[in-house]
Each structure stands twice: as C-alpha cells, then as structure tokens.
C-alpha cells in the first residue's frame, strides 16, 4: 500500500511513523510512505499556504492552490484522498478497515481554522476526525490514522490473529479487553487473580469474558447499548 501525507509539519508524521511496527512495514515493503512538505507546491517567494477568510472571522484558512497542485501531481486512477479535519466523520474501525483495503491514500492535514472548501468538494473522498477534542495540528491526526490503517495490511502484524481479536474489530465485537497481568505473581502485595494461574482454560475464558463486560460497563457503557 502507498500513502502520501501532505502537511506543513512533516516531522510530526515522519518521526512517529518511523518507529517500531510502522518502520518494519516500510522496511518489509508492505508500506510505501512518503511525508511531503505542502510548501513544495507553493509558487510564491514566501511559500504561503494560508490566507484570511472570506466573510471575516477568526484565524487563517489554508489556500486551495498547493493542495490541488500536490494532489494532481501525486494521484493515480486508484487514489483515494483523505482530509484530516475536526469537521470530518469520527474515525472508527469500520472506516479504518475500508481505507486499509485501498491501494493508495493521499492524506491532507488541515491546520489553522480550516481548509478552503473547494479542496473538500473537488479532491476529497473521506473527511475524517480522530475524535471530539481540539488539536493544534492535523498531522498528529494523520499519524494516528496511518498507524490504525497500516497494522491491518497483511504481513504487518507478526501474529495475524492479533489484528482480528482486538477490541473494536468486526470479529472482536464492540467490547473492551479483559485486564492482563505478567510476572511477578505478587507485586507489592498485589496478587495476580488466582484463576489466571490455574491452567484451567475454560475458567480463564469465563473470567476474561466477565471482566471484559465489567470493564466495558465501567469505562464505555455506550458500547453495551
Ligand atoms: C481532529 F483531524 C483533525 C485535524 C485538525 C484538528 C483536529 N482536531 C480534533 N480532531 O481529528 C482534527
């Protein structure tokens, strides 16, 4: 899969996506990632990417020309264009799965007050927000999206089952995971639950299921409705 990210802060994406699993996916050839500085597609001396909003109001708006020039240069007939924006649909695992099945994504990062709406109308296939909180920088949202998408590409996760069995995947159902423990069995007087040491897989399974429901009721009651 090929992913191009367009941002005025390339390091915000290239640093986190250069570590760990994302690094392995690129070295292994499953991911061809390029993080571009949007200013490469400006033509003026000051490399301007923003301007004041028509109709007045707070802040600056990102100009259309650099986005159009970049997308027109980078896209192919199979490309889908994603815009990271607080005005987008809230990202969930179904949209992540849909994007993971694409051959080529171009991800546009919104900054400032927003992006000229002609970009949205003429270029964008998916408008995505990673959640209902305020960020200063759309490139952070793009790094989150790319991590979620790339781990679903076949061969990226060492153990193929791990992608399927996580919370929120279609097969896993919408329930949180049970608590997990490792050595030592007693840490500062806090013991690992007996059942996990029992070796009784049936009982362990029942315990995990009950704990998962309990945790979901506590932290994410919306998932049980
Ligand atoms: C969103 F996608 C973006 C881009 C810029 C700011 C944002 N704020 C909140 N959530 O994911 C977002």
PDB file of C-alpha atoms and ligand atoms in Angstrom:
ATOM      1  CA  UNK A   1       0.000   0.000   0.000  1.00  0.00           C
ATOM      2  CA  UNK A   2       1.173   3.519  -0.826  1.00  0.00           C
ATOM      3  CA  UNK A   3       0.438   6.505   1.447  1.00  0.00           C
ATOM      4  CA  UNK A   4       1.376  10.128   0.763  1.00  0.00           C
ATOM      5  CA  UNK A   5       0.897  12.647   3.578  1.00  0.00           C
ATOM      6  CA  UNK A   6       0.778  16.374   2.822  1.00  0.00           C
ATOM      7  CA  UNK A   7       1.470  18.673   5.770  1.00  0.00           C
ATOM      8  CA  UNK A   8       3.334  21.856   6.677  1.00  0.00           C
ATOM      9  CA  UNK A   9       4.852  19.942   9.642  1.00  0.00           C
ATOM     10  CA  UNK A  10       6.332  16.777   8.060  1.00  0.00           C
ATOM     11  CA  UNK A  11       8.348  15.760  11.134  1.00  0.00           C
ATOM     12  CA  UNK A  12       5.133  15.452  13.175  1.00  0.00           C
ATOM     13  CA  UNK A  13       4.265  12.444  10.964  1.00  0.00           C
ATOM     14  CA  UNK A  14       7.644  11.130   9.846  1.00  0.00           C
ATOM     15  CA  UNK A  15       9.088  10.778  13.355  1.00  0.00           C
ATOM     16  CA  UNK A  16       6.288   8.690  14.946  1.00  0.00           C
ATOM     17  CA  UNK A  17       5.765   6.689  11.736  1.00  0.00           C
ATOM     18  CA  UNK A  18       9.486   5.899  11.551  1.00  0.00           C
ATOM     19  CA  UNK A  19       9.436   3.709  14.676  1.00  0.00           C
ATOM     20  CA  UNK A  20       8.508   0.153  15.575  1.00  0.00           C
ATOM     21  CA  UNK A  21       5.809  -1.563  13.521  1.00  0.00           C
ATOM     22  CA  UNK A  22       5.467   1.307  11.019  1.00  0.00           C
ATOM     23  CA  UNK A  23       9.226   1.186  10.401  1.00  0.00           C
ATOM     24  CA  UNK A  24       9.059  -2.596   9.862  1.00  0.00           C
ATOM     25  CA  UNK A  25       6.149  -2.240   7.426  1.00  0.00           C
ATOM     26  CA  UNK A  26       8.230   0.151   5.322  1.00  0.00           C
ATOM     27  CA  UNK A  27      11.382  -1.979   5.506  1.00  0.00           C
ATOM     28  CA  UNK A  28       9.347  -5.081   4.651  1.00  0.00           C
ATOM     29  CA  UNK A  29       7.817  -3.390   1.591  1.00  0.00           C
ATOM     30  CA  UNK A  30       4.159  -3.622   2.723  1.00  0.00           C
ATOM     31  CA  UNK A  31       4.037   0.172   3.131  1.00  0.00           C
ATOM     32  CA  UNK A  32       5.441   2.844   0.829  1.00  0.00           C
ATOM     33  CA  UNK A  33       5.084   6.008   2.960  1.00  0.00           C
ATOM     34  CA  UNK A  34       6.080   9.494   1.822  1.00  0.00           C
ATOM     35  CA  UNK A  35       5.608  12.551   4.038  1.00  0.00           C
ATOM     36  CA  UNK A  36       5.685  15.752   1.974  1.00  0.00           C
ATOM     37  CA  UNK A  37       6.033  19.404   2.926  1.00  0.00           C
ATOM     38  CA  UNK A  38       2.987  21.096   1.378  1.00  0.00           C
ATOM     39  CA  UNK A  39       5.102  24.196   0.811  1.00  0.00           C
ATOM     40  CA  UNK A  40       6.896  22.339  -2.001  1.00  0.00           C
ATOM     41  CA  UNK A  41       3.757  23.038  -4.062  1.00  0.00           C
ATOM     42  CA  UNK A  42       3.678  26.797  -3.439  1.00  0.00           C
ATOM     43  CA  UNK A  43       4.915  29.111  -6.199  1.00  0.00           C
ATOM     44  CA  UNK A  44       5.404  32.450  -4.419  1.00  0.00           C
ATOM     45  CA  UNK A  45       8.526  33.772  -2.769  1.00  0.00           C
ATOM     46  CA  UNK A  46       7.088  33.424   0.769  1.00  0.00           C
ATOM     47  CA  UNK A  47       5.791  29.876   0.205  1.00  0.00           C
ATOM     48  CA  UNK A  48       2.371  30.881   1.558  1.00  0.00           C
ATOM     49  CA  UNK A  49      -0.130  28.162   2.381  1.00  0.00           C
ATOM     50  CA  UNK A  50      -2.794  30.267   4.172  1.00  0.00           C
ATOM     51  CA  UNK A  51      -4.763  33.492   3.832  1.00  0.00           C
ATOM     52  CA  UNK A  52      -7.557  35.432   5.550  1.00  0.00           C
ATOM     53  CA  UNK A  53     -11.120  34.051   5.438  1.00  0.00           C
ATOM     54  CA  UNK A  54     -13.777  35.461   3.091  1.00  0.00           C
ATOM     55  CA  UNK A  55     -16.724  36.702   5.125  1.00  0.00           C
ATOM     56  CA  UNK A  56     -14.489  37.585   8.054  1.00  0.00           C
ATOM     57  CA  UNK A  57     -13.895  35.634  11.252  1.00  0.00           C
ATOM     58  CA  UNK A  58     -11.075  34.263  13.344  1.00  0.00           C
ATOM     59  CA  UNK A  59      -7.821  32.813  12.108  1.00  0.00           C
ATOM     60  CA  UNK A  60      -6.441  31.824   8.738  1.00  0.00           C
ATOM     61  CA  UNK A  61      -7.678  29.430   6.059  1.00  0.00           C
ATOM     62  CA  UNK A  62      -5.481  27.079   4.040  1.00  0.00           C
ATOM     63  CA  UNK A  63      -5.291  28.114   0.385  1.00  0.00           C
ATOM     64  CA  UNK A  64      -6.528  25.712  -2.297  1.00  0.00           C
ATOM     65  CA  UNK A  65      -3.692  26.013  -4.832  1.00  0.00           C
ATOM     66  CA  UNK A  66      -0.963  23.986  -3.053  1.00  0.00           C
ATOM     67  CA  UNK A  67      -3.403  21.121  -2.281  1.00  0.00           C
ATOM     68  CA  UNK A  68      -4.658  20.992  -5.883  1.00  0.00           C
ATOM     69  CA  UNK A  69      -1.120  21.081  -7.324  1.00  0.00           C
ATOM     70  CA  UNK A  70       0.106  18.358  -4.952  1.00  0.00           C
ATOM     71  CA  UNK A  71      -2.867  16.019  -5.413  1.00  0.00           C
ATOM     72  CA  UNK A  72      -2.807  16.453  -9.196  1.00  0.00           C
ATOM     73  CA  UNK A  73       0.876  15.518  -9.200  1.00  0.00           C
ATOM     74  CA  UNK A  74       0.636  12.553  -6.810  1.00  0.00           C
ATOM     75  CA  UNK A  75      -2.694  10.904  -7.660  1.00  0.00           C
ATOM     76  CA  UNK A  76      -3.308   7.918  -9.914  1.00  0.00           C
ATOM     77  CA  UNK A  77      -6.673   6.476 -11.065  1.00  0.00           C
ATOM     78  CA  UNK A  78      -6.847   4.299  -7.909  1.00  0.00           C
ATOM     79  CA  UNK A  79      -6.046   7.034  -5.365  1.00  0.00           C
ATOM     80  CA  UNK A  80      -8.404   7.964  -2.518  1.00  0.00           C
ATOM     81  CA  UNK A  81      -7.896  11.371  -0.863  1.00  0.00           C
ATOM     82  CA  UNK A  82      -8.432  11.780   2.891  1.00  0.00           C
ATOM     83  CA  UNK A  83      -8.695  15.118   4.707  1.00  0.00           C
ATOM     84  CA  UNK A  84      -7.972  15.209   8.447  1.00  0.00           C
ATOM     85  CA  UNK A  85     -10.353  17.822   9.872  1.00  0.00           C
ATOM     86  CA  UNK A  86     -12.399  18.414  13.040  1.00  0.00           C
ATOM     87  CA  UNK A  87     -15.392  18.709  10.641  1.00  0.00           C
ATOM     88  CA  UNK A  88     -14.938  15.122   9.425  1.00  0.00           C
ATOM     89  CA  UNK A  89     -16.778  11.919  10.313  1.00  0.00           C
ATOM     90  CA  UNK A  90     -15.440  10.471  13.572  1.00  0.00           C
ATOM     91  CA  UNK A  91     -12.904   7.714  12.860  1.00  0.00           C
ATOM     92  CA  UNK A  92     -13.895   4.184  13.822  1.00  0.00           C
ATOM     93  CA  UNK A  93     -12.596   0.713  12.985  1.00  0.00           C
ATOM     94  CA  UNK A  94     -15.040   0.219  10.026  1.00  0.00           C
ATOM     95  CA  UNK A  95     -13.622   3.296   8.218  1.00  0.00           C
ATOM     96  CA  UNK A  96     -10.077   2.155   9.103  1.00  0.00           C
ATOM     97  CA  UNK A  97     -10.837  -1.242   7.520  1.00  0.00           C
ATOM     98  CA  UNK A  98     -12.252   0.428   4.390  1.00  0.00           C
ATOM     99  CA  UNK A  99      -9.141   2.594   3.991  1.00  0.00           C
ATOM    100  CA  UNK A 100      -6.808  -0.365   4.613  1.00  0.00           C
ATOM    101  CA  UNK A 101      -8.256  -2.041   1.505  1.00  0.00           C
ATOM    102  CA  UNK A 102      -7.290   0.894  -0.743  1.00  0.00           C
ATOM    103  CA  UNK A 103      -4.117   0.755  -2.861  1.00  0.00           C
ATOM    104  CA  UNK A 104      -3.145   4.416  -2.487  1.00  0.00           C
ATOM    105  CA  UNK A 105      -4.133   7.109   0.007  1.00  0.00           C
ATOM    106  CA  UNK A 106      -3.200  10.782  -0.111  1.00  0.00           C
ATOM    107  CA  UNK A 107      -3.779  12.309   3.334  1.00  0.00           C
ATOM    108  CA  UNK A 108      -4.237  16.081   3.596  1.00  0.00           C
ATOM    109  CA  UNK A 109      -3.668  17.673   7.008  1.00  0.00           C
ATOM    110  CA  UNK A 110      -5.805  20.652   7.961  1.00  0.00           C
ATOM    111  CA  UNK A 111      -4.247  23.380  10.079  1.00  0.00           C
ATOM    112  CA  UNK A 112      -5.398  26.779  11.319  1.00  0.00           C
ATOM    113  CA  UNK A 113      -9.150  27.473  11.066  1.00  0.00           C
ATOM    114  CA  UNK A 114      -9.663  25.093   8.168  1.00  0.00           C
ATOM    115  CA  UNK A 115      -9.100  24.304   4.511  1.00  0.00           C
ATOM    116  CA  UNK A 116     -10.701  26.160   1.574  1.00  0.00           C
ATOM    117  CA  UNK A 117     -13.883  24.222   0.918  1.00  0.00           C
ATOM    118  CA  UNK A 118     -13.158  23.833  -2.806  1.00  0.00           C
ATOM    119  CA  UNK A 119     -10.487  21.305  -1.756  1.00  0.00           C
ATOM    120  CA  UNK A 120     -13.145  19.254   0.045  1.00  0.00           C
ATOM    121  CA  UNK A 121     -15.601  19.432  -2.839  1.00  0.00           C
ATOM    122  CA  UNK A 122     -13.212  18.716  -5.704  1.00  0.00           C
ATOM    123  CA  UNK A 123     -10.496  16.459  -4.249  1.00  0.00           C
ATOM    124  CA  UNK A 124     -11.548  14.705  -1.048  1.00  0.00           C
ATOM    125  CA  UNK A 125     -13.110  11.215  -0.726  1.00  0.00           C
ATOM    126  CA  UNK A 126     -13.012  10.833   3.087  1.00  0.00           C
ATOM    127  CA  UNK A 127     -13.252  13.707   5.632  1.00  0.00           C
ATOM    128  CA  UNK A 128     -12.013  12.264   8.934  1.00  0.00           C
ATOM    129  CA  UNK A 129     -11.726  13.487  12.537  1.00  0.00           C
ATOM    130  CA  UNK A 130      -9.962  11.302  15.109  1.00  0.00           C
ATOM    131  CA  UNK A 131     -12.198  12.488  17.935  1.00  0.00           C
ATOM    132  CA  UNK A 132     -14.132  15.203  19.663  1.00  0.00           C
ATOM    133  CA  UNK A 133     -11.321  17.227  21.183  1.00  0.00           C
ATOM    134  CA  UNK A 134      -9.259  20.129  19.870  1.00  0.00           C
ATOM    135  CA  UNK A 135      -5.811  19.570  18.353  1.00  0.00           C
ATOM    136  CA  UNK A 136      -3.360  22.212  17.165  1.00  0.00           C
ATOM    137  CA  UNK A 137      -2.145  20.125  14.295  1.00  0.00           C
ATOM    138  CA  UNK A 138      -3.838  17.845  11.732  1.00  0.00           C
ATOM    139  CA  UNK A 139      -0.569  15.983  11.172  1.00  0.00           C
ATOM    140  CA  UNK A 140      -0.976  14.358  14.591  1.00  0.00           C
ATOM    141  CA  UNK A 141      -4.380  13.075  13.487  1.00  0.00           C
ATOM    142  CA  UNK A 142      -2.841  11.776  10.233  1.00  0.00           C
ATOM    143  CA  UNK A 143      -0.188   9.802  12.151  1.00  0.00           C
ATOM    144  CA  UNK A 144      -2.953   8.193  14.236  1.00  0.00           C
ATOM    145  CA  UNK A 145      -4.944   7.255  11.133  1.00  0.00           C
ATOM    146  CA  UNK A 146      -1.899   5.796   9.331  1.00  0.00           C
ATOM    147  CA  UNK A 147      -0.964   3.653  12.349  1.00  0.00           C
ATOM    148  CA  UNK A 148      -4.508   2.249  12.562  1.00  0.00           C
ATOM    149  CA  UNK A 149      -4.641   1.531   8.797  1.00  0.00           C
ATOM    150  CA  UNK A 150      -1.158   0.081   8.327  1.00  0.00           C
ATOM    151  CA  UNK A 151      -1.435  -2.506  11.120  1.00  0.00           C
ATOM    152  CA  UNK A 152      -4.293  -4.086   9.096  1.00  0.00           C
ATOM    153  CA  UNK A 153      -2.153  -4.622   5.971  1.00  0.00           C
ATOM    154  CA  UNK A 154      -1.455  -8.378   5.659  1.00  0.00           C
ATOM    155  CA  UNK A 155       2.003  -9.275   6.966  1.00  0.00           C
ATOM    156  CA  UNK A 156       2.481  -6.132   9.077  1.00  0.00           C
ATOM    157  CA  UNK A 157       1.483  -7.609  12.435  1.00  0.00           C
ATOM    158  CA  UNK A 158       3.697 -10.538  13.388  1.00  0.00           C
ATOM    159  CA  UNK A 159       0.751 -12.580  14.609  1.00  0.00           C
ATOM    160  CA  UNK A 160      -2.134 -12.347  12.126  1.00  0.00           C
ATOM    161  CA  UNK A 161      -4.661 -13.153  14.840  1.00  0.00           C
ATOM    162  CA  UNK A 162      -3.799 -10.103  16.928  1.00  0.00           C
ATOM    163  CA  UNK A 163      -5.426  -7.713  14.425  1.00  0.00           C
ATOM    164  CA  UNK A 164      -8.655  -9.709  14.431  1.00  0.00           C
ATOM    165  CA  UNK A 165      -9.062 -10.290  18.118  1.00  0.00           C
ATOM    166  CA  UNK A 166      -8.543  -6.721  19.338  1.00  0.00           C
ATOM    167  CA  UNK A 167     -11.405  -4.697  20.733  1.00  0.00           C
ATOM    168  CA  UNK A 168     -13.360  -2.856  18.050  1.00  0.00           C
ATOM    169  CA  UNK A 169     -12.528  -5.091  15.099  1.00  0.00           C
ATOM    170  CA  UNK A 170     -15.584  -6.540  13.348  1.00  0.00           C
ATOM    171  CA  UNK A 171     -14.877 -10.062  14.669  1.00  0.00           C
ATOM    172  CA  UNK A 172     -13.875  -8.994  18.171  1.00  0.00           C
ATOM    173  CA  UNK A 173     -17.225  -7.292  18.686  1.00  0.00           C
ATOM    174  CA  UNK A 174     -17.523  -3.960  20.406  1.00  0.00           C
ATOM    175  CA  UNK A 175     -16.337  -4.770  23.900  1.00  0.00           C
ATOM    176  CA  UNK A 176     -13.162  -3.860  25.792  1.00  0.00           C
ATOM    177  CA  UNK A 177     -10.424  -6.373  26.542  1.00  0.00           C
ATOM    178  CA  UNK A 178     -10.111  -8.105  29.923  1.00  0.00           C
ATOM    179  CA  UNK A 179      -7.317  -6.911  32.257  1.00  0.00           C
ATOM    180  CA  UNK A 180      -3.925  -8.555  31.697  1.00  0.00           C
ATOM    181  CA  UNK A 181      -1.029  -9.419  34.018  1.00  0.00           C
ATOM    182  CA  UNK A 182       2.567 -10.604  33.792  1.00  0.00           C
ATOM    183  CA  UNK A 183       5.345 -11.530  36.269  1.00  0.00           C
ATOM    184  CA  UNK A 184       5.756 -11.147  39.195  1.00  0.00           C
ATOM    185  CA  UNK A 185       2.748 -13.031  40.572  1.00  0.00           C
ATOM    186  CA  UNK A 186       2.850 -10.850  43.664  1.00  0.00           C
ATOM    187  CA  UNK A 187       3.866  -7.215  43.185  1.00  0.00           C
ATOM    188  CA  UNK A 188       3.964  -5.090  46.374  1.00  0.00           C
ATOM    189  CA  UNK A 189       1.263  -7.267  47.891  1.00  0.00           C
ATOM    190  CA  UNK A 190      -0.982  -7.040  44.822  1.00  0.00           C
ATOM    191  CA  UNK A 191      -1.609 -10.583  43.612  1.00  0.00           C
ATOM    192  CA  UNK A 192      -2.459 -11.749  40.097  1.00  0.00           C
ATOM    193  CA  UNK A 193      -6.022 -13.232  40.114  1.00  0.00           C
ATOM    194  CA  UNK A 194      -5.829 -16.951  41.084  1.00  0.00           C
ATOM    195  CA  UNK A 195      -7.816 -18.138  38.085  1.00  0.00           C
ATOM    196  CA  UNK A 196      -5.085 -16.970  35.667  1.00  0.00           C
ATOM    197  CA  UNK A 197      -2.579 -19.270  37.432  1.00  0.00           C
ATOM    198  CA  UNK A 198      -4.984 -22.256  37.452  1.00  0.00           C
ATOM    199  CA  UNK A 199      -4.210 -23.518  33.932  1.00  0.00           C
ATOM    200  CA  UNK A 200      -7.957 -24.163  33.538  1.00  0.00           C
ATOM    201  CA  UNK A 201      -8.649 -22.684  30.100  1.00  0.00           C
ATOM    202  CA  UNK A 202     -12.429 -22.919  30.408  1.00  0.00           C
ATOM    203  CA  UNK A 203     -12.477 -20.991  33.684  1.00  0.00           C
ATOM    204  CA  UNK A 204      -9.938 -18.475  32.378  1.00  0.00           C
ATOM    205  CA  UNK A 205     -12.123 -17.851  29.339  1.00  0.00           C
ATOM    206  CA  UNK A 206     -15.226 -17.282  31.505  1.00  0.00           C
ATOM    207  CA  UNK A 207     -13.290 -14.957  33.807  1.00  0.00           C
ATOM    208  CA  UNK A 208     -11.973 -12.911  30.861  1.00  0.00           C
ATOM    209  CA  UNK A 209     -15.444 -12.590  29.389  1.00  0.00           C
ATOM    210  CA  UNK A 210     -16.973 -11.424  32.690  1.00  0.00           C
ATOM    211  CA  UNK A 211     -14.128  -8.973  33.309  1.00  0.00           C
ATOM    212  CA  UNK A 212     -14.448  -7.611  29.766  1.00  0.00           C
ATOM    213  CA  UNK A 213     -18.149  -6.918  30.269  1.00  0.00           C
ATOM    214  CA  UNK A 214     -17.475  -5.349  33.686  1.00  0.00           C
ATOM    215  CA  UNK A 215     -14.780  -3.049  32.326  1.00  0.00           C
ATOM    216  CA  UNK A 216     -16.917  -2.063  29.381  1.00  0.00           C
ATOM    217  CA  UNK A 217     -19.821  -1.234  31.724  1.00  0.00           C
ATOM    218  CA  UNK A 218     -17.443   0.906  33.792  1.00  0.00           C
ATOM    219  CA  UNK A 219     -15.434   2.729  31.107  1.00  0.00           C
ATOM    220  CA  UNK A 220     -17.532   2.537  27.925  1.00  0.00           C
ATOM    221  CA  UNK A 221     -21.204   1.940  28.762  1.00  0.00           C
ATOM    222  CA  UNK A 222     -22.085   3.364  25.317  1.00  0.00           C
ATOM    223  CA  UNK A 223     -20.695   0.166  23.723  1.00  0.00           C
ATOM    224  CA  UNK A 224     -23.196  -2.069  25.542  1.00  0.00           C
ATOM    225  CA  UNK A 225     -26.312  -0.101  24.474  1.00  0.00           C
TER     226      UNK A 225
HETATM  227  C1  LIG B   1      -9.492  16.039  14.577  1.00  0.00           C
HETATM  228  F1  LIG B   1      -8.264  15.893  12.029  1.00  0.00           F
HETATM  229  C2  LIG B   1      -8.044  16.979  12.747  1.00  0.00           C
HETATM  230  C3  LIG B   1      -7.264  17.986  12.198  1.00  0.00           C
HETATM  231  C4  LIG B   1      -7.042  19.126  12.961  1.00  0.00           C
HETATM  232  C5  LIG B   1      -7.599  19.245  14.216  1.00  0.00           C
HETATM  233  C6  LIG B   1      -8.374  18.208  14.737  1.00  0.00           C
HETATM  234  N1  LIG B   1      -8.954  18.284  15.983  1.00  0.00           N
HETATM  235  C7  LIG B   1      -9.671  17.331  16.543  1.00  0.00           C
HETATM  236  N2  LIG B   1      -9.853  16.204  15.931  1.00  0.00           N
HETATM  237  O1  LIG B   1      -9.113  14.768  14.355  1.00  0.00           O
HETATM  238  C8  LIG B   1      -8.604  17.094  13.998  1.00  0.00           C
END
